[in-house]
Short mmCIF file of C-alpha atoms in Angstrom, two decimals:
data_model
loop_
_atom_site.label_atom_id
_atom_site.label_comp_id
_atom_site.label_asym_id
_atom_site.label_seq_id
_atom_site.Cartn_x
_atom_site.Cartn_y
_atom_site.Cartn_z
CA GLY D 8 -20.35 4.72 -16.64
CA GLN D 9 -17.34 6.84 -15.91
CA ASN D 10 -14.17 5.16 -14.82
CA ILE D 11 -10.61 6.08 -13.99
CA ASP D 12 -8.01 3.37 -13.41
CA GLN D 13 -4.62 3.70 -11.81
CA PRO D 14 -2.40 1.19 -9.99
CA THR D 15 -3.13 0.84 -6.30
CA GLU D 16 0.47 0.93 -5.12
CA MET D 17 3.97 1.33 -6.51
CA THR D 18 7.42 1.14 -4.95
CA ALA D 19 10.52 2.98 -6.15
CA THR D 20 13.99 3.82 -4.94
CA GLU D 21 15.22 7.22 -3.83
CA GLY D 22 16.93 9.00 -6.73
CA ALA D 23 15.21 6.88 -9.38
CA ILE D 24 12.41 7.64 -11.85
CA VAL D 25 8.84 6.34 -11.60
CA GLN D 26 5.91 6.51 -14.00
CA ILE D 27 2.34 6.35 -12.69
CA ASN D 28 -0.25 5.50 -15.32
CA CYS D 29 -3.88 6.55 -15.52
CA THR D 30 -6.51 5.39 -18.00
CA TYR D 31 -9.95 6.91 -18.20
CA GLN D 32 -13.37 6.50 -19.74
CA THR D 33 -15.55 9.52 -19.12
CA SER D 34 -18.54 11.34 -20.55
CA GLY D 35 -16.63 14.03 -22.38
CA PHE D 36 -13.22 15.43 -21.59
CA ASN D 37 -12.26 18.89 -20.39
CA GLY D 38 -8.85 18.28 -18.94
CA LEU D 39 -6.92 15.85 -16.77
CA PHE D 40 -5.40 16.67 -13.41
CA TRP D 41 -2.81 15.10 -11.16
CA TYR D 42 -2.91 15.80 -7.43
CA GLN D 43 -0.55 14.71 -4.66
CA GLN D 44 -1.94 13.68 -1.30
CA HIS D 45 0.26 12.94 1.70
CA ALA D 46 -1.24 10.64 4.32
CA GLY D 47 -3.76 12.45 6.47
CA GLU D 48 -3.59 15.62 4.40
CA ALA D 49 -5.58 17.31 1.66
CA PRO D 50 -4.84 16.84 -2.06
CA THR D 51 -2.62 19.47 -3.63
CA PHE D 52 -2.47 20.30 -7.33
CA LEU D 53 0.46 19.01 -9.38
CA SER D 54 -0.38 19.30 -13.07
CA TYR D 55 -3.02 19.86 -15.71
CA ASN D 56 -3.22 18.54 -19.29
CA VAL D 57 -5.90 19.39 -21.81
CA LEU D 58 -3.97 18.91 -25.07
CA ASP D 59 -1.97 15.85 -26.11
CA GLY D 60 1.65 15.84 -25.16
CA LEU D 61 4.00 16.35 -22.29
CA GLU D 62 3.85 19.07 -19.66
CA GLU D 63 7.01 19.48 -17.60
CA LYS D 64 7.24 21.16 -14.24
CA GLY D 65 10.54 20.67 -12.46
CA ARG D 66 10.98 17.05 -11.39
CA PHE D 67 7.40 16.22 -12.38
CA SER D 68 6.05 15.73 -15.90
CA SER D 69 2.61 14.70 -17.07
CA PHE D 70 1.65 13.22 -20.43
CA LEU D 71 -1.73 12.97 -22.12
CA SER D 72 -3.09 11.01 -25.08
CA ARG D 73 -6.77 11.81 -25.54
CA SER D 74 -7.24 9.27 -28.33
CA LYS D 75 -6.03 6.50 -26.02
CA GLY D 76 -7.70 7.82 -22.87
CA TYR D 77 -4.32 7.66 -21.18
CA SER D 78 -2.08 9.79 -19.04
CA TYR D 79 1.01 9.28 -16.97
CA LEU D 80 2.80 11.20 -14.26
CA LEU D 81 6.58 10.96 -14.35
CA LEU D 82 8.56 11.70 -11.22
CA LYS D 83 12.32 12.09 -11.54
CA GLU D 84 15.10 12.17 -8.94
CA LEU D 85 12.78 10.71 -6.36
CA GLN D 86 13.02 12.03 -2.83
CA MET D 87 11.67 10.50 0.35
CA LYS D 88 9.17 13.36 0.61
CA ASP D 89 7.60 12.13 -2.65
CA SER D 90 6.09 9.23 -0.70
CA ALA D 91 2.39 10.00 -1.07
CA SER D 92 -0.70 9.04 -3.01
CA TYR D 93 -1.07 10.44 -6.52
CA LEU D 94 -4.60 11.08 -7.70
CA CYS D 95 -5.65 11.25 -11.33
CA ALA D 96 -8.84 13.21 -12.06
CA VAL D 97 -10.68 13.97 -15.30
CA ARG D 98 -13.05 16.88 -15.84
CA ASP D 99 -16.06 15.59 -17.73
CA ARG D 100 -18.45 17.33 -20.14
CA ASP D 101 -20.35 18.86 -17.19
CA TYR D 102 -17.06 20.22 -15.81
CA GLN D 103 -17.25 17.87 -12.84
CA LEU D 104 -14.06 16.15 -11.65
CA ILE D 105 -14.09 12.36 -11.75
CA TRP D 106 -11.40 10.97 -9.47
CA GLY D 107 -9.35 7.81 -9.57
CA ALA D 108 -8.74 5.92 -6.33
CA GLY D 109 -5.12 7.05 -6.25
CA THR D 110 -1.73 5.37 -6.45
CA LYS D 111 0.20 5.02 -3.23
CA LEU D 112 3.88 5.58 -3.98
CA ILE D 113 6.39 4.15 -1.53
CA ILE D 114 9.96 5.42 -1.77
CA LYS D 115 12.72 3.24 -0.36
CA PRO D 116 16.20 4.50 0.51
CA ASN I 30 -4.42 34.38 3.63
CA ALA I 31 -5.82 31.21 5.23
CA GLY I 32 -7.17 29.63 2.02
CA VAL I 33 -9.84 27.01 2.75
CA THR I 34 -10.51 26.21 6.39
CA GLN I 35 -12.68 23.42 7.80
CA THR I 36 -13.96 22.67 11.27
CA PRO I 37 -13.94 20.40 13.11
CA LYS I 38 -10.89 18.30 12.27
CA PHE I 39 -12.31 15.20 13.91
CA ARG I 40 -15.76 14.18 15.13
CA ILE I 41 -17.44 11.07 16.43
CA LEU I 42 -21.21 10.89 16.04
CA LYS I 43 -23.75 8.38 17.24
CA ILE I 44 -26.20 6.91 14.74
CA GLY I 45 -29.12 9.28 14.24
CA GLN I 46 -27.32 12.40 15.44
CA SER I 47 -26.92 15.46 13.23
CA MET I 48 -24.07 17.88 12.72
CA THR I 49 -22.76 20.61 10.46
CA LEU I 50 -19.32 20.61 8.91
CA GLN I 51 -18.08 24.14 8.43
CA CYS I 52 -16.11 25.38 5.41
CA THR I 53 -14.83 28.89 4.81
CA GLN I 54 -12.61 30.31 2.08
CA ASP I 55 -11.05 33.76 1.94
CA MET I 56 -10.00 33.76 -1.73
CA ASN I 57 -13.28 35.18 -3.05
CA HIS I 58 -13.83 32.03 -5.10
CA ASN I 59 -17.24 31.56 -6.65
CA TYR I 60 -17.11 27.77 -6.85
CA MET I 61 -17.13 25.57 -3.78
CA TYR I 62 -17.35 21.79 -3.43
CA TRP I 63 -17.86 19.10 -0.83
CA TYR I 64 -16.21 15.71 -1.34
CA ARG I 65 -16.00 12.56 0.71
CA GLN I 66 -13.04 10.22 0.55
CA ASP I 67 -13.37 6.62 1.68
CA PRO I 68 -10.32 4.34 2.08
CA GLY I 69 -9.16 2.98 -1.26
CA MET I 70 -11.71 5.03 -3.16
CA GLY I 71 -11.57 8.18 -5.22
CA LEU I 72 -13.04 11.44 -4.04
CA LYS I 73 -16.80 11.56 -4.53
CA LEU I 74 -18.60 14.87 -5.06
CA ILE I 75 -21.46 15.41 -2.61
CA TYR I 76 -22.64 18.94 -3.42
CA TYR I 77 -21.25 21.98 -5.14
CA SER I 78 -22.07 25.65 -5.47
CA VAL I 79 -21.37 28.10 -8.27
CA GLY I 80 -22.04 31.18 -6.17
CA ALA I 81 -23.96 32.54 -3.20
CA GLY I 82 -27.52 31.25 -3.20
CA ILE I 83 -26.87 28.52 -5.78
CA THR I 84 -26.20 24.88 -4.92
CA ASP I 85 -26.49 21.62 -6.82
CA LYS I 86 -26.19 17.90 -6.17
CA GLY I 87 -23.11 15.93 -7.00
CA GLU I 88 -22.66 12.19 -7.33
CA VAL I 89 -23.54 11.17 -3.71
CA PRO I 90 -25.91 13.76 -2.15
CA ASN I 91 -28.22 11.48 -0.17
CA GLY I 92 -28.12 12.12 3.56
CA TYR I 93 -26.58 15.58 3.20
CA ASN I 94 -27.70 19.15 2.74
CA VAL I 95 -25.86 22.37 1.98
CA SER I 96 -26.47 26.08 1.88
CA ARG I 97 -24.49 29.00 0.45
CA SER I 98 -25.65 32.28 1.95
CA THR I 99 -22.30 34.04 1.42
CA THR I 100 -19.39 33.69 -0.99
CA GLU I 101 -17.10 32.65 1.88
CA ASP I 102 -19.11 29.93 3.64
CA PHE I 103 -20.38 26.56 2.44
CA PRO I 104 -21.55 24.40 5.37
CA LEU I 105 -22.47 20.73 4.93
CA ARG I 106 -25.27 19.36 7.09
CA LEU I 107 -25.60 15.69 8.01
CA GLU I 108 -29.05 14.70 9.20
CA LEU I 109 -29.65 11.36 10.95
CA ALA I 110 -26.04 10.17 10.71
CA ALA I 111 -25.48 6.59 9.54
CA PRO I 112 -22.35 4.38 9.69
CA SER I 113 -22.11 4.65 5.89
CA GLN I 114 -21.27 8.33 6.36
CA THR I 115 -18.04 7.49 8.15
CA SER I 116 -15.48 9.11 5.91
CA VAL I 117 -13.07 11.99 5.46
CA TYR I 118 -14.80 15.09 4.15
CA PHE I 119 -12.97 17.70 2.09
CA CYS I 120 -14.18 21.12 1.11
CA ALA I 121 -12.62 22.76 -1.93
CA SER I 122 -12.93 25.98 -3.88
CA SER I 123 -11.95 27.38 -7.25
CA PRO I 124 -12.36 30.79 -8.90
CA THR I 125 -14.22 29.31 -11.87
CA THR I 126 -15.08 25.81 -13.01
CA GLU I 127 -12.60 26.20 -15.85
CA ALA I 128 -9.82 27.03 -13.39
CA TYR I 129 -6.93 24.63 -13.47
CA GLU I 130 -7.10 23.64 -9.87
CA GLN I 131 -9.28 23.30 -6.85
CA TYR I 132 -7.95 24.38 -3.47
CA PHE I 133 -8.70 21.95 -0.69
CA GLY I 134 -9.28 22.41 3.00
CA PRO I 135 -7.51 20.15 5.52
CA GLY I 136 -10.47 17.79 5.86
CA THR I 137 -12.81 16.55 8.59
CA ARG I 138 -12.50 12.95 9.72
CA LEU I 139 -15.96 11.76 10.75
CA THR I 140 -16.81 8.48 12.46
CA VAL I 141 -20.41 7.38 12.97
CA THR I 142 -20.90 4.55 15.49
#
């Protein structure tokens, strides 16, 4: 079966750095996505990785290791508005997105 | 440019009733998707469409039907609603399946009692 694992909840302090991990086992691999979802809202796209390595976009970075079936999302200089759920999704060999359950990130002042 | 719009935002159905969730996008995207999101679970694909007149089942299609008569509209039909269909439903679109991202509508929160 296809499976994506990420921690259910994480807590961090405003101004700090947090790393959210994602491991996956899927039928094929055609890219990994990170989405942000604030409570009661729709997911919004954050990042995309298809090759191994680090992709940086402002305060957010995403890393991929295809051989390990592993990715992480790194959030720097945390702000209160970063309190949200972070969804990891993998596009499989049929180009369908398989979604993790999401990591709820709580930011404390 | 409204993006992806969904109606209604909220709905309460009785068991056995039917309804249609509306989804419209104004970005001329070929690909459209319907997902459901249950608490503590990942998004599950119900149906998708690669263009007008073409639809296909996703991971959890039972109890639902779709149609795609135009590029813009992709309604989701629930027949004989059941409590297991209580969920938040998201419609999304993308220009191609290889596109980096899917654009999501605001969601419809459905309760079946």
